[in-house]
Amino acid sequence: MPYVVTRSCCADASCVLACPVNCIHPAPGEPGFGTAEMLYVDPRTCVDCGACTTACPVDALKPHTKLGEGELPFLELNAGYYRRNPHADRTPMYVVPRQRSVPESELSVAVVGAGPAGMFAADELLRHPGVSVTVHDRLPTPYGLARAGVAPDHQDTKQVTRLFGAIESQPGFRYRLGVEVGTDLTHADLLAEHHAVLYAVGAATDRRLGIEGEDLRGSVSATDFVGWYNGHPDRAHDDHPLDTERAVVIGNGNVALDVARILTADPGTLARTDISDRALAALRAGRVREVVLLGRRGPAQAAFTVPELLALSALKDVDVLVEGWPDGLDPDTSEKTRLLADLAARTPAGGRRRIVLRFLASPVRLTGDTSVRALEITPTELYEDEDGTVRARPTGGDTQPLETGLVLRSVGYRARPVPGLPFDEASATVPHERGRVGPGVYVAGWIKRGPTGFIGTNKTCAQETVASLLDDFAAGRLTGPARAVRTRTQALDLDAWRAIDRAERAAGEAQGRPRVKFTDAESLLGAARAARTART
């Protein structure tokens, strides 16, 4: 009875280390670790001990006898990896990185950003005796996209926050939440208070399309839409025109698939998740029956991952259609194209909500007076550039209007410049060398490498940056703290966050939900004040 990895996992390597027969790959140090969509269990050598399930912080591993119908394709996905990558060619065992002992005095580091990149960076730092970490975030709650970006119907993925809870419980860890660097305190303040500052601020904005009509009402970034249904304090009180029968998502990455699933999901099912109450009420009253995902390139170049496509194909009450298959494309080109070909061969049940994966189509303009009424699209064709990269260009054919009142652009995230740090406008990243901007200043996550990878990618990214920081400290390149700093607003600490967490979970338990999120400052700060009152 082999165990099976059933989704894009956190890639923190806990399962690799726990496995007594070395049957989970790619492992740290092997090609693909940190960039692969997921890890894989070798069914030929798995001994059914279950150690991996105990170690996995996100419940990504299951025995094959407990797979649901929609998870059965993961059996072949795991086995197929080892046919392409024979086990004998792989590293014998995961080696734990060496632990450093900080010489002479304690090393104090400020981490800016409490999302996955910041939490993994804090974890890597705290593995070394003598290090203390203060994690800052402008929001009153931590965990970034793991809290406000992962779709509410993916509660299993959100279980990575259990790992973050263990990280924040370590000695030497401290929070300063509800504090914005650049407003409530400065980069200079952080450098004065700590040996080093590590920025893990992510990519907070989205890329624009640059087409006519993009600013009409009903033209929204998927980033904002995701924040809305996840109850992000910045977006929770937005309104979106859901009184349209068709929504169009421009882009076909994992976020685009998330948005399509939420728009077509049964509100009764969503009511058992931690979705924002305001968003749930709007979805109940909405009229969306079809979501079209537009991709400029073909099925082989689709940006979504195989696990996310499998989740989409497993939907029971939604028809999933595929349009725009390029001439001559062999379905057996990859696992992704095989799955898409299977979807294209399905006969729609009809009368249900539907998601259309439409390839080889590009947006031209949005039309309407003050609100979106239609999106004009044009066909595209594939070609290879000088580097051999497959790209798309308009064929010159006629444009076609798609009637819609809601268009969501999902063409990538973009980071903002960090005050006091250099910034590359082209890549929207901070220039660095292995995470080092300069002695005492470091970056990790999307502000370092751009908006690529998965939650677990941040772990290997953080390891590289922390190694550079520790090298600088050992070489005497870092200046010791000079003074303590007072913030302009009262920061929330770990106890305050735990009080918010308890209050949200208690409200959720009363409704049969994981939690009911507080989405406004008054509710969040009220729960935090309860923690302070209890202490006094």
XYZ file of C-alpha atoms in Angstrom:
536
model
C 0.000 0.000 0.000
C 2.232 2.899 -1.156
C 1.732 6.399 0.124
C 1.036 9.112 -2.447
C 1.751 12.860 -2.597
C -1.558 14.417 -3.592
C -0.866 18.109 -4.144
C 1.736 20.806 -4.508
C 3.342 20.512 -1.087
C 5.332 22.797 1.156
C 8.683 21.172 0.205
C 10.129 21.685 3.685
C 11.679 18.179 3.400
C 10.206 16.873 6.670
C 8.841 13.818 4.853
C 12.181 13.199 3.112
C 14.021 13.140 6.419
C 11.360 10.947 8.065
C 11.286 8.303 5.321
C 13.414 5.294 6.443
C 13.851 3.905 2.912
C 14.606 7.149 1.017
C 11.655 6.828 -1.355
C 10.589 10.517 -1.527
C 12.225 12.750 -4.141
C 13.474 15.171 -5.274
C 15.268 15.730 -1.977
C 17.336 18.748 -0.907
C 20.540 18.807 -2.913
C 18.968 16.993 -5.862
C 17.982 18.585 -9.181
C 14.481 20.019 -9.006
C 14.131 20.377 -5.238
C 12.633 23.769 -4.424
C 11.429 24.295 -8.009
C 9.457 21.092 -8.664
C 5.678 21.353 -8.548
C 5.597 18.664 -5.854
C 7.535 15.768 -4.325
C 6.884 12.140 -5.292
C 6.777 8.771 -3.493
C 8.335 5.774 -5.251
C 5.625 3.049 -5.112
C 8.201 0.294 -5.646
C 10.206 1.038 -2.520
C 7.597 2.558 -0.152
C 7.194 0.190 2.845
C 3.874 1.640 4.069
C 5.253 2.788 7.431
C 3.336 6.091 7.470
C 6.275 8.087 8.834
C 5.881 10.634 6.030
C 2.271 11.438 6.964
C 3.267 12.123 10.556
C 6.048 14.466 9.436
C 4.117 16.316 6.698
C 2.808 19.668 7.995
C 0.164 20.027 5.256
C -1.305 16.500 5.041
C -0.161 16.113 1.440
C 0.519 12.371 1.774
C -2.117 9.628 1.843
C -2.160 5.830 1.543
C -3.415 4.861 -1.900
C -6.442 3.068 -0.392
C -7.732 6.365 1.033
C -7.547 8.424 -2.142
C -10.755 10.072 -3.268
C -11.917 9.625 -6.852
C -10.440 12.965 -7.844
C -7.096 12.024 -6.274
C -6.606 8.708 -8.087
C -4.591 10.298 -10.941
C -1.893 11.121 -8.381
C -1.033 7.409 -8.246
C 0.240 7.521 -11.819
C 1.724 10.989 -11.329
C 3.929 9.718 -8.472
C 4.889 6.487 -10.250
C 5.594 8.239 -13.552
C 8.194 10.479 -11.930
C 10.344 7.436 -11.086
C 10.084 5.991 -14.583
C 11.600 9.233 -15.852
C 14.008 9.612 -12.901
C 15.260 6.194 -11.739
C 15.774 5.991 -7.984
C 19.279 4.545 -8.338
C 20.501 7.811 -9.873
C 19.543 9.857 -6.811
C 21.361 11.124 -3.742
C 21.459 8.463 -0.995
C 19.943 10.558 1.797
C 19.029 14.089 2.783
C 21.854 15.629 4.805
C 20.866 18.110 7.524
C 22.617 21.472 6.977
C 25.338 22.164 9.533
C 24.340 24.147 12.588
C 26.383 27.260 13.277
C 27.081 28.616 16.709
C 27.014 32.410 16.740
C 30.319 33.608 18.263
C 30.784 36.097 21.098
C 27.345 37.750 21.272
C 23.758 37.258 20.194
C 22.904 37.995 16.577
C 19.742 40.112 16.262
C 17.904 40.153 12.931
C 14.818 42.079 11.812
C 12.704 40.242 9.231
C 10.267 42.458 7.334
C 7.289 40.454 6.089
C 5.447 37.676 7.967
C 4.447 35.645 4.918
C 5.944 32.255 3.980
C 9.257 33.802 2.881
C 9.649 35.682 6.155
C 8.593 32.742 8.308
C 10.971 30.342 6.577
C 13.764 32.907 6.912
C 13.060 33.222 10.641
C 13.110 29.438 10.948
C 16.457 29.143 9.171
C 17.956 31.827 11.417
C 16.648 30.286 14.644
C 18.222 26.920 13.806
C 21.506 28.464 14.935
C 22.060 29.074 18.675
C 22.477 32.690 19.690
C 20.168 34.217 17.065
C 17.063 36.265 17.856
C 14.516 37.362 15.238
C 11.857 40.058 15.243
C 9.337 39.607 12.414
C 7.556 42.761 11.276
C 4.392 43.064 9.206
C 2.101 45.983 8.462
C -0.987 43.770 8.965
C -2.222 42.754 12.434
C -2.037 39.102 11.338
C 0.898 37.058 9.986
C 1.321 34.385 7.272
C 0.783 36.609 4.193
C -0.494 34.699 1.163
C -0.846 31.503 3.207
C -3.674 33.291 5.046
C -4.983 35.710 2.433
C -3.899 34.153 -0.879
C -4.593 30.412 -0.718
C -8.154 29.720 -1.893
C -10.647 28.954 0.904
C -11.553 25.616 -0.703
C -7.896 24.538 -0.323
C -7.904 24.159 3.449
C -5.330 21.370 3.183
C -2.798 23.782 1.678
C -3.494 26.274 4.461
C -2.314 23.712 6.989
C 1.207 24.950 6.318
C 0.289 27.588 8.922
C 0.688 24.840 11.538
C 4.358 24.787 10.587
C 4.491 28.563 10.934
C 2.888 28.236 14.375
C 5.741 25.961 15.416
C 8.284 28.456 14.064
C 6.823 31.381 16.002
C 6.881 29.294 19.212
C 10.681 28.975 19.160
C 12.823 30.806 21.730
C 14.250 33.972 20.237
C 11.201 34.691 18.041
C 9.240 37.932 18.396
C 6.473 39.650 16.405
C 5.876 43.320 15.661
C 2.568 43.208 13.793
C 0.473 46.137 12.628
C 3.651 48.130 12.012
C 4.573 49.437 8.565
C 8.243 49.883 7.776
C 8.625 53.246 6.067
C 5.750 54.801 8.022
C 5.801 53.623 11.641
C 9.554 53.072 11.639
C 12.289 53.402 9.038
C 14.947 51.251 7.438
C 17.509 53.264 9.422
C 15.615 52.473 12.641
C 15.836 48.751 11.931
C 19.556 48.935 11.164
C 20.102 50.823 14.427
C 18.222 48.192 16.442
C 19.571 45.003 14.829
C 22.714 43.535 13.316
C 20.879 42.904 10.050
C 17.576 43.460 8.255
C 16.117 40.806 5.961
C 13.305 41.948 3.660
C 10.719 39.344 2.655
C 8.005 41.736 1.523
C 6.754 39.746 -1.473
C 5.077 41.247 -4.525
C 2.052 43.230 -3.405
C 0.743 44.544 -6.719
C -0.244 42.996 -10.045
C 0.961 43.444 -13.594
C -1.312 45.417 -15.903
C -2.443 44.502 -19.400
C -1.896 47.894 -20.976
C -5.063 47.721 -23.104
C -7.881 50.172 -23.718
C -10.672 50.096 -21.119
C -8.588 48.478 -18.403
C -9.785 51.007 -15.812
C -13.511 50.512 -16.410
C -15.611 49.294 -13.483
C -15.627 45.512 -13.572
C -11.986 45.313 -14.670
C -10.211 44.005 -11.595
C -6.881 42.454 -10.726
C -7.092 38.848 -9.585
C -4.819 39.888 -6.707
C -7.516 42.220 -5.359
C -10.274 39.682 -6.023
C -8.436 36.964 -4.106
C -7.863 39.391 -1.238
C -11.600 40.163 -1.264
C -12.847 36.608 -0.912
C -10.084 35.778 1.587
C -10.951 38.707 3.854
C -7.710 40.666 3.444
C -8.197 43.898 5.459
C -7.182 46.021 2.446
C -9.764 44.420 0.142
C -12.427 42.794 2.317
C -14.940 45.611 1.835
C -14.648 45.894 -1.940
C -17.629 45.308 -4.234
C -17.469 43.340 -7.482
C -20.106 43.097 -10.240
C -21.252 39.475 -9.959
C -24.568 40.202 -11.712
C -23.096 38.946 -14.983
C -23.508 35.454 -16.429
C -19.945 35.311 -17.755
C -16.681 36.290 -16.086
C -13.372 36.300 -17.954
C -9.997 35.653 -16.347
C -6.995 36.741 -18.411
C -4.201 34.317 -17.594
C -4.112 30.624 -16.746
C -1.836 30.194 -13.743
C -2.831 28.650 -10.428
C -4.377 31.898 -9.193
C -6.571 32.043 -12.305
C -7.784 28.497 -11.618
C -8.484 29.412 -7.988
C -10.605 32.375 -9.051
C -12.521 30.266 -11.586
C -13.267 27.585 -8.979
C -14.511 30.100 -6.419
C -16.762 31.858 -8.936
C -18.380 28.569 -10.000
C -18.413 26.801 -6.618
C -21.562 25.917 -4.692
C -21.907 28.669 -2.052
C -23.137 26.020 0.374
C -19.770 24.276 0.090
C -17.868 27.542 0.456
C -19.905 28.289 3.598
C -17.955 25.519 5.344
C -14.620 27.253 4.678
C -12.965 30.419 6.015
C -14.136 32.533 3.078
C -15.025 36.132 3.892
C -18.665 36.445 4.991
C -19.098 39.486 2.745
C -17.743 37.620 -0.278
C -19.905 34.584 0.481
C -23.048 36.718 0.559
C -22.109 38.325 -2.766
C -21.412 34.944 -4.385
C -24.763 33.605 -3.159
C -26.518 36.524 -4.832
C -24.346 36.463 -7.970
C -25.356 35.255 -11.432
C -22.041 33.960 -12.818
C -22.593 30.733 -14.776
C -19.466 30.635 -16.940
C -15.834 31.558 -16.365
C -13.522 31.762 -19.395
C -9.768 31.576 -18.785
C -7.787 33.133 -21.631
C -4.250 32.017 -22.454
C -2.201 33.672 -25.191
C -0.170 30.515 -25.739
C -1.177 26.877 -26.107
C -1.975 24.024 -23.697
C 1.677 22.929 -23.496
C 2.651 26.378 -22.182
C -0.184 26.751 -19.649
C 1.093 28.249 -16.411
C -1.002 26.215 -13.967
C 0.510 23.163 -12.285
C -0.581 19.562 -12.786
C -1.935 19.211 -9.207
C -4.144 22.278 -9.698
C -5.364 20.971 -13.047
C -6.207 17.628 -11.433
C -8.213 19.459 -8.765
C -10.110 21.301 -11.496
C -10.812 18.139 -13.460
C -12.197 16.475 -10.310
C -15.010 19.025 -9.878
C -18.341 17.188 -9.730
C -20.881 19.919 -10.415
C -18.991 22.074 -12.942
C -18.321 21.354 -16.621
C -14.696 21.999 -17.630
C -14.124 22.633 -21.357
C -10.968 23.100 -23.418
C -10.890 25.321 -26.515
C -8.062 26.335 -28.853
C -6.005 23.158 -29.277
C -3.104 23.921 -31.664
C -2.838 21.888 -34.849
C -0.244 19.166 -34.557
C 0.085 19.224 -30.749
C 0.538 15.650 -29.500
C -1.498 15.114 -26.302
C 1.321 12.886 -25.013
C 3.770 15.800 -24.970
C 3.475 16.050 -21.184
C 1.300 15.043 -18.247
C -0.365 18.457 -18.493
C -1.330 18.083 -22.158
C -2.579 14.536 -21.551
C -4.875 15.777 -18.816
C -6.082 18.669 -20.970
C -6.769 16.286 -23.871
C -8.853 14.118 -21.544
C -10.827 17.175 -20.467
C -11.335 18.230 -24.091
C -12.776 14.781 -24.871
C -15.407 14.983 -22.149
C -19.051 15.554 -23.027
C -20.457 18.456 -20.994
C -23.408 17.504 -18.818
C -25.136 20.780 -19.663
C -27.250 22.937 -17.394
C -24.345 23.378 -14.982
C -21.873 26.130 -14.346
C -18.805 25.790 -16.506
C -15.164 26.738 -16.755
C -13.672 27.176 -20.228
C -9.917 26.896 -20.686
C -9.433 28.846 -23.896
C -5.982 28.871 -25.461
C -4.437 30.855 -28.352
C -6.446 33.989 -27.608
C -5.282 37.449 -26.588
C -7.193 40.426 -25.121
C -7.415 43.506 -27.336
C -9.654 45.986 -25.496
C -12.424 46.290 -22.921
C -15.548 48.075 -24.062
C -18.324 49.845 -22.171
C -19.324 53.319 -21.038
C -18.412 53.362 -17.352
C -18.500 49.610 -16.748
C -17.210 46.634 -18.690
C -19.725 45.254 -21.176
C -17.446 43.099 -23.335
C -13.874 41.997 -23.860
C -12.593 41.891 -27.425
C -10.135 39.059 -28.115
C -8.073 38.060 -31.109
C -6.603 34.677 -32.134
C -2.885 34.068 -31.700
C -0.328 31.676 -33.128
C 2.792 30.146 -31.629
C 6.378 30.780 -32.696
C 9.867 30.325 -31.263
C 12.077 33.319 -30.529
C 15.866 33.389 -30.935
C 16.325 31.605 -27.583
C 13.915 28.825 -28.509
C 11.197 30.092 -26.154
C 7.662 29.457 -27.401
C 5.737 32.717 -27.635
C 2.434 33.891 -29.093
C 1.539 36.661 -31.539
C -1.753 37.796 -33.088
C -2.625 36.063 -36.348
C -4.245 39.188 -37.773
C -7.633 37.501 -37.713
C -10.889 39.174 -36.752
C -11.532 40.173 -33.171
C -14.377 38.551 -31.267
C -16.371 40.183 -28.466
C -17.019 38.216 -25.289
C -19.942 39.736 -23.418
C -19.071 40.065 -19.751
C -19.358 42.415 -16.816
C -16.327 41.108 -14.921
C -12.773 40.769 -16.253
C -10.003 39.684 -13.914
C -6.394 40.069 -14.977
C -4.166 37.320 -13.619
C -0.940 37.866 -15.514
C 1.495 37.951 -12.606
C 2.423 39.778 -9.439
C 4.811 42.707 -9.241
C 6.830 43.938 -6.269
C 7.037 47.555 -5.165
C 10.356 49.309 -4.520
C 11.587 49.058 -0.930
C 12.533 52.485 0.488
C 16.276 52.689 0.975
C 17.087 49.685 -1.234
C 18.074 49.535 -4.922
C 15.352 48.317 -7.291
C 15.405 46.783 -10.758
C 12.321 48.088 -12.585
C 12.552 45.480 -15.325
C 12.434 42.449 -13.014
C 10.710 44.257 -10.114
C 13.253 42.802 -7.679
C 16.001 44.105 -5.411
C 19.445 43.399 -6.944
C 21.417 41.028 -4.727
C 24.115 38.385 -4.621
C 22.804 35.167 -3.042
C 20.337 37.264 -1.067
C 22.926 39.853 0.032
C 22.087 43.445 -0.945
C 25.004 44.664 1.144
C 26.440 43.805 4.574
C 23.522 44.056 7.001
C 20.769 44.135 4.342
C 19.284 41.002 2.751
C 16.281 39.845 0.737
C 14.295 36.616 0.413
C 11.163 35.489 -1.381
C 9.549 37.260 -4.317
C 11.304 40.585 -3.706
C 14.530 38.587 -4.224
C 13.716 36.221 -7.090
C 10.451 37.513 -8.601
C 6.953 35.973 -8.285
C 7.908 32.376 -9.061
C 7.724 29.043 -7.282
C 5.481 27.643 -4.576
C 5.186 28.008 -0.810
C 8.007 25.540 -0.262
C 10.303 27.326 -2.729
C 10.728 29.986 -0.064
C 12.531 27.516 2.167
C 15.488 26.922 -0.153
C 15.459 30.626 -1.022
C 15.692 31.501 2.686
C 18.493 29.004 3.268
C 20.656 30.733 0.671
C 19.996 34.204 2.079
C 20.549 33.177 5.701
C 23.841 31.514 4.748
C 25.019 34.841 3.279
C 23.918 36.710 6.408
C 25.697 34.298 8.751
C 28.835 34.451 6.613
C 28.843 38.240 6.957
C 28.358 38.024 10.723
C 31.167 35.503 11.113
C 33.454 37.733 9.029
C 32.738 40.767 11.238
C 30.949 42.727 8.521
C 27.825 43.480 10.597
C 27.470 46.378 13.023
C 25.973 45.629 16.437
C 22.681 47.193 17.603
C 23.037 50.810 18.758
C 19.648 51.600 20.293
C 16.094 50.424 20.827
C 13.405 51.913 18.595
C 9.865 52.975 19.458
C 7.260 52.531 16.729
C 4.714 55.238 15.968
C 1.890 52.773 16.540
C 1.576 50.125 19.239
C 2.783 46.854 17.764
C 0.949 43.573 18.282
C 3.017 40.719 19.684
C 2.718 36.931 19.556
C 0.181 36.854 22.403
C -2.005 39.354 20.538
C -1.890 37.276 17.358
C -2.740 34.127 19.291
C -5.723 35.926 20.833
C -6.958 36.894 17.357
C -6.427 33.330 16.164
C -8.374 31.866 19.120
C -11.246 34.288 18.635
C -11.523 33.541 14.900
C -11.432 29.790 15.506
C -14.052 30.025 18.237
C -16.357 31.977 15.933
C -15.754 29.378 13.215
C -16.429 26.428 15.538
C -19.871 27.834 16.312
C -20.673 27.710 12.574
C -18.905 24.463 11.645
C -16.084 26.324 9.889
C -12.282 26.394 10.346
C -12.482 30.046 11.383
C -14.432 33.235 10.769
C -11.900 35.870 9.804
C -11.972 39.333 11.290
C -11.614 41.651 8.324
C -11.607 45.108 9.892
C -9.169 46.836 12.204
C -11.696 47.250 15.020
C -12.408 43.513 15.284
C -8.761 42.518 14.942
C -7.523 45.029 17.498
C -10.421 44.210 19.825
C -9.367 40.570 19.950
C -5.761 41.618 20.483
C -6.728 43.932 23.343
C -8.380 40.979 25.045
C -4.952 39.340 25.252
C -3.426 42.425 26.867
C -6.308 42.669 29.345
C -5.873 39.013 30.307
C -2.143 39.596 30.968
C -2.851 42.547 33.254
